[in-house]
GROMACS .gro file of C-alpha atoms in nm:
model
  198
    1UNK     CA    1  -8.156   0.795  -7.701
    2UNK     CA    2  -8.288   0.654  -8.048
    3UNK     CA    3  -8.611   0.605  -8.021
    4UNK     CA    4  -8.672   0.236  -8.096
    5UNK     CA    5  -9.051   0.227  -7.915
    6UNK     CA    6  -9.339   0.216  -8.124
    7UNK     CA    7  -9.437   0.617  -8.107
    8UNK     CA    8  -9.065   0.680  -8.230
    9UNK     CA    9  -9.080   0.847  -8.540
   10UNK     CA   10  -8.758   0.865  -8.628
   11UNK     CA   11  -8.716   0.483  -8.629
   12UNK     CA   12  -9.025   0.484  -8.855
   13UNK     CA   13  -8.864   0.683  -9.109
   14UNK     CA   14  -8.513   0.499  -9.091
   15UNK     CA   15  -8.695   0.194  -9.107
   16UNK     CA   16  -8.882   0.327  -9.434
   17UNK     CA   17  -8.608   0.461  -9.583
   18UNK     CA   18  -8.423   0.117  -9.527
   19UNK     CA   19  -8.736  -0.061  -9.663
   20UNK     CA   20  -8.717   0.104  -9.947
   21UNK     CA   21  -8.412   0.072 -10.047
   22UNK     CA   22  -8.441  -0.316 -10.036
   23UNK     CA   23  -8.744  -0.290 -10.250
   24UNK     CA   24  -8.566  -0.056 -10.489
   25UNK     CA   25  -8.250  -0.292 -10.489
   26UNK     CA   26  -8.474  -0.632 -10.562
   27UNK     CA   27  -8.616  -0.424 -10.848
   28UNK     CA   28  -8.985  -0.430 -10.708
   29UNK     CA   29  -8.961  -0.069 -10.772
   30UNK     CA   30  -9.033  -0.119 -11.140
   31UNK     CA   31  -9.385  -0.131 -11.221
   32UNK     CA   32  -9.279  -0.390 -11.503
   33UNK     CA   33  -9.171  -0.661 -11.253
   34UNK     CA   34  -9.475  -0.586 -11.034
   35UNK     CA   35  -9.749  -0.605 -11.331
   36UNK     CA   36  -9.542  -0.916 -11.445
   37UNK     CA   37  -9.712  -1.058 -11.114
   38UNK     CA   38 -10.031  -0.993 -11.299
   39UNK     CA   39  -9.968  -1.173 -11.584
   40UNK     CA   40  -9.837  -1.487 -11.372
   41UNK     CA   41  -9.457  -1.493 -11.531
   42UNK     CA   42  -9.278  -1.366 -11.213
   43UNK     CA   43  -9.369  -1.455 -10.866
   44UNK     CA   44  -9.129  -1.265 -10.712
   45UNK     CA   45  -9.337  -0.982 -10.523
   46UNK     CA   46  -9.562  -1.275 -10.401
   47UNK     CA   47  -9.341  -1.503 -10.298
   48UNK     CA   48  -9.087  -1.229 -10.167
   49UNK     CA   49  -9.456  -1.087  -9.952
   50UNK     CA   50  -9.595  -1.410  -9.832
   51UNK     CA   51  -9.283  -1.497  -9.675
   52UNK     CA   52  -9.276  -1.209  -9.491
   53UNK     CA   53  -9.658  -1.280  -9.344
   54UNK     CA   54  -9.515  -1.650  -9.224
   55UNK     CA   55  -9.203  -1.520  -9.109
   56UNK     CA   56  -9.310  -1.225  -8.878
   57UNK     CA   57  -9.629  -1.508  -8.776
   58UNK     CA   58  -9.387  -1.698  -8.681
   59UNK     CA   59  -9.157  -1.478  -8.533
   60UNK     CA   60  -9.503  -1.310  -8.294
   61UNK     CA   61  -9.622  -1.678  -8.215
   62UNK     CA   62  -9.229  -1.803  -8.084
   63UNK     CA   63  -9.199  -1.466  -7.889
   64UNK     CA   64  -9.552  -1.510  -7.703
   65UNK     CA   65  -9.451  -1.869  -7.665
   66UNK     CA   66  -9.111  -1.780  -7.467
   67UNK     CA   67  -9.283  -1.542  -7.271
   68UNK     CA   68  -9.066  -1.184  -7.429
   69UNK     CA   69  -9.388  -1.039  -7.545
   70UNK     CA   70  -9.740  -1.009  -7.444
   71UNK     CA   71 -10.034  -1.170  -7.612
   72UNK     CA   72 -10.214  -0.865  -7.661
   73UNK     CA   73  -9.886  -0.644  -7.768
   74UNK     CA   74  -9.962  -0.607  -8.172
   75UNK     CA   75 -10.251  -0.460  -8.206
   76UNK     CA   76 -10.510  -0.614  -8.447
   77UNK     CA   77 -10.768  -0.420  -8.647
   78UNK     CA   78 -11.121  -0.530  -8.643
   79UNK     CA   79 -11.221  -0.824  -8.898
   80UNK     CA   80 -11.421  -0.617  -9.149
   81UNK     CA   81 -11.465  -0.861  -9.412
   82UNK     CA   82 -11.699  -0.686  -9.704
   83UNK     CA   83 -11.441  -0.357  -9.598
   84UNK     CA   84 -11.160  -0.581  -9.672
   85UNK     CA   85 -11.296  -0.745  -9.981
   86UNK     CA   86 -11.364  -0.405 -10.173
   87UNK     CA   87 -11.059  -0.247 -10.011
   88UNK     CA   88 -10.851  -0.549 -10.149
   89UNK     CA   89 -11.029  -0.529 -10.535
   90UNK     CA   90 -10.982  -0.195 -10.535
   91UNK     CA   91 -10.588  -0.181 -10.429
   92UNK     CA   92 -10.552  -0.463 -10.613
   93UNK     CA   93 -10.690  -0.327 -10.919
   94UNK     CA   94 -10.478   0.032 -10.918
   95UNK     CA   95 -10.188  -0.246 -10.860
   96UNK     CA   96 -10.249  -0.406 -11.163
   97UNK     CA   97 -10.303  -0.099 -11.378
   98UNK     CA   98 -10.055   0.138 -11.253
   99UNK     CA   99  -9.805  -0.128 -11.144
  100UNK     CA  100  -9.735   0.026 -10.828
  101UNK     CA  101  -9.884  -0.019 -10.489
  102UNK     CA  102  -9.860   0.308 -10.252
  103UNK     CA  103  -9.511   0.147 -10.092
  104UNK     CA  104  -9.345   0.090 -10.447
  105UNK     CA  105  -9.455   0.429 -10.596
  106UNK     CA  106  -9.240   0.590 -10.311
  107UNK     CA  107  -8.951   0.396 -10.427
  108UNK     CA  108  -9.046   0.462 -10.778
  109UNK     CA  109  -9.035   0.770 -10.721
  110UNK     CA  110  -8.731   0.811 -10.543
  111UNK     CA  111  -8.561   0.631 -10.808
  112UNK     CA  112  -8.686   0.913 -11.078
  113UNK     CA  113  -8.995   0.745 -11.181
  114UNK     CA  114  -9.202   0.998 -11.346
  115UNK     CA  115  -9.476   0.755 -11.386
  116UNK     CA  116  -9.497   0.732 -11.008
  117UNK     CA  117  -9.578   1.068 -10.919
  118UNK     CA  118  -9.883   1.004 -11.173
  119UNK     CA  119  -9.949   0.731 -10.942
  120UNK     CA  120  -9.898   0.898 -10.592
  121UNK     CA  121 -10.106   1.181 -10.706
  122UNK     CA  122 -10.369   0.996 -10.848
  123UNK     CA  123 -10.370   0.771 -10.472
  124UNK     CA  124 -10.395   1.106 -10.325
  125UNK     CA  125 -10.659   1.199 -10.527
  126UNK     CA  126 -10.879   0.873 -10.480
  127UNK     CA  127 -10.786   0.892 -10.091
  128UNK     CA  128 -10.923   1.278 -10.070
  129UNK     CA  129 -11.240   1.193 -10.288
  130UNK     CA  130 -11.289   0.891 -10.035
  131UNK     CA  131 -11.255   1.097  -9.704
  132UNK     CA  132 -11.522   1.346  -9.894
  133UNK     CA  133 -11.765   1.058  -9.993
  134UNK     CA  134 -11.743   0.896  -9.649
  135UNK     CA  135 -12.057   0.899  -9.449
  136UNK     CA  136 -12.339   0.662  -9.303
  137UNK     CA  137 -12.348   0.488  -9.612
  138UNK     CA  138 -11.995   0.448  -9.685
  139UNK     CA  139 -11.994   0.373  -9.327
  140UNK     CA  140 -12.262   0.050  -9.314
  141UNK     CA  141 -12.101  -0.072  -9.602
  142UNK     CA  142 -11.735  -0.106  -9.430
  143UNK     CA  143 -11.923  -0.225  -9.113
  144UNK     CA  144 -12.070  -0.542  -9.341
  145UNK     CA  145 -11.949  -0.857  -9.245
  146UNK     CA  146 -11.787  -0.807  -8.920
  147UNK     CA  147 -11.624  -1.063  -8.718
  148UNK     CA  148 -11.755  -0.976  -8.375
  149UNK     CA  149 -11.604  -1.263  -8.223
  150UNK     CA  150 -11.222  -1.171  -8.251
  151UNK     CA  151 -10.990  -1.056  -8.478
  152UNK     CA  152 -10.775  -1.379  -8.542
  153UNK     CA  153 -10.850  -1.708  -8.641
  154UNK     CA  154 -10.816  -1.873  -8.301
  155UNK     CA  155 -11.039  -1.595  -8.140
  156UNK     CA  156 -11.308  -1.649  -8.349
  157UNK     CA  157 -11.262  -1.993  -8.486
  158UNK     CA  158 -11.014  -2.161  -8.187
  159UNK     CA  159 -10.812  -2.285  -8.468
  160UNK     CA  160 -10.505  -2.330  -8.223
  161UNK     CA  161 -10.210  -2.069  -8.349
  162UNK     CA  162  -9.981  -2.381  -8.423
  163UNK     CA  163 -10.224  -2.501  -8.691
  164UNK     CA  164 -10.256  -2.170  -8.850
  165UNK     CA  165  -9.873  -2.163  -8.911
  166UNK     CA  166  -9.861  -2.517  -9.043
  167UNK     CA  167 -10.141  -2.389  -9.294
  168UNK     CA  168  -9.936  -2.112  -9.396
  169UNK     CA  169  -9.600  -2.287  -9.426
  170UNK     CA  170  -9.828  -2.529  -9.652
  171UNK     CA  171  -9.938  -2.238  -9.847
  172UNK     CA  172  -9.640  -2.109  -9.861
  173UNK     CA  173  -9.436  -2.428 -10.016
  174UNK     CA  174  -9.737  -2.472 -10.264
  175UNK     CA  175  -9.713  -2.088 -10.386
  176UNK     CA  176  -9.346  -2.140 -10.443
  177UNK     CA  177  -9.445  -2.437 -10.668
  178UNK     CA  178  -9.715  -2.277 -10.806
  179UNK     CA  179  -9.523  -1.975 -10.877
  180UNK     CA  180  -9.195  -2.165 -11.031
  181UNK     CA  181  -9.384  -2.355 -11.273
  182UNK     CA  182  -9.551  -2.050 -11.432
  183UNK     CA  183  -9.232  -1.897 -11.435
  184UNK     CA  184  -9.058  -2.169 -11.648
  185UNK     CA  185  -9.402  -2.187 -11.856
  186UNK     CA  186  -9.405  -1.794 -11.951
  187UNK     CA  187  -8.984  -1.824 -12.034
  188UNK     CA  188  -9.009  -2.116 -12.202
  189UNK     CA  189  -9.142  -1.981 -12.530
  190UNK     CA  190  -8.951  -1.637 -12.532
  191UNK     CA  191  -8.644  -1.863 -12.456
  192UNK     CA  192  -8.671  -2.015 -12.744
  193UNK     CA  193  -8.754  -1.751 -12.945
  194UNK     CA  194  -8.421  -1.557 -12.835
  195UNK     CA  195  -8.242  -1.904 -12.950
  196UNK     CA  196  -8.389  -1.914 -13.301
  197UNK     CA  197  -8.358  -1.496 -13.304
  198UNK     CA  198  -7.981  -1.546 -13.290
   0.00000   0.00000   0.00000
């Protein structure tokens, strides 16, 4: 039988290999529409990744609600917030230099992408100097800022899941204004210097 349960590896891989191939055919493969991100004149990866987060939130809370899976199911990884913080700058700054996250440099290179493999070995490189560096101090740091008192919002907060969703659709609707209007901001000029070009 295919296995579908979550220590199926197969599944993992088709599911990758499916992933990827919707990221390759919305073009967030190229690193120029994901540094474009970066330079706040296309919102696609955001807007495209952000729905995703409300979607499957959604999608966990309704199933809980209707009783078809258990509360504790999905497994949640402990609140580390200073581990998050640097983990997040640090991502977040290879993302905006290389124009790749580790996902998207699969796909790039997949697709050919020469400057991927640069990429994918210089993430290997970083990861292997990381596991080599990591020790007590290393350690402390990650441990810095801990939520002890849950992992969600409404375990350590109770913020009630229902308000947590409304604050993301919010979020959500206000990113997709956000994100338009820098759009037609950054095209408006080059627009109408490909008018006066011709």
């Amino acid at each position: 039988m295919f296995p579908l349960h979550s220590g199926g590896m197969v599944s993992g891989l088709v599911c990758g290999v499916l992933f990827g191939f919707v990221l390759e055919s919305a073009g967030f493969g190229s690193p120029r529409k994901l540094t474009a991100q970066f330079a706040l004149s296309d919102w696609s990866v955001f807007k495209v990744m952000f729905t995703a987060i409300v979607v499957a939130a959604l999608g966990l809370w309704l199933l809980r609600l209707l009783g078809l899976m258990e509360p504790d199911t999905v497994f949640v990884p402990p609140a580390l917030a200073m581990a998050s913080a640097v983990g997040g700058a640090l991502v977040g700054a290879g993302f905006a230099i290389g124009g790749y996250c580790p996902g998207t440099s699969v796909v790039g290179l997949s697709s050919g992408r020469l400057d991927a493999l640069v990429f994918i070995l210089g993430l290997l490189l970083g990861t292997a100097l990381f596991a080599g560096a990591y020790g007590p101090a290393l350690r402390s740091l990650m441990a810095m800022g801990e939520i002890i008192d849950g992992d969600t919002f409404t375990d350590a907060y109770g913020v009630a899941e229902p308000v947590v969703l409304g604050i993301l659709a919010v979020a959500l609707v206000g990113i997709f204004y956000l994100g338009s209007w820098f759009e037609r901001r950054s095209a408006g000029p080059l627009s109408a210097q490909n008018v006066c070009s011709e």
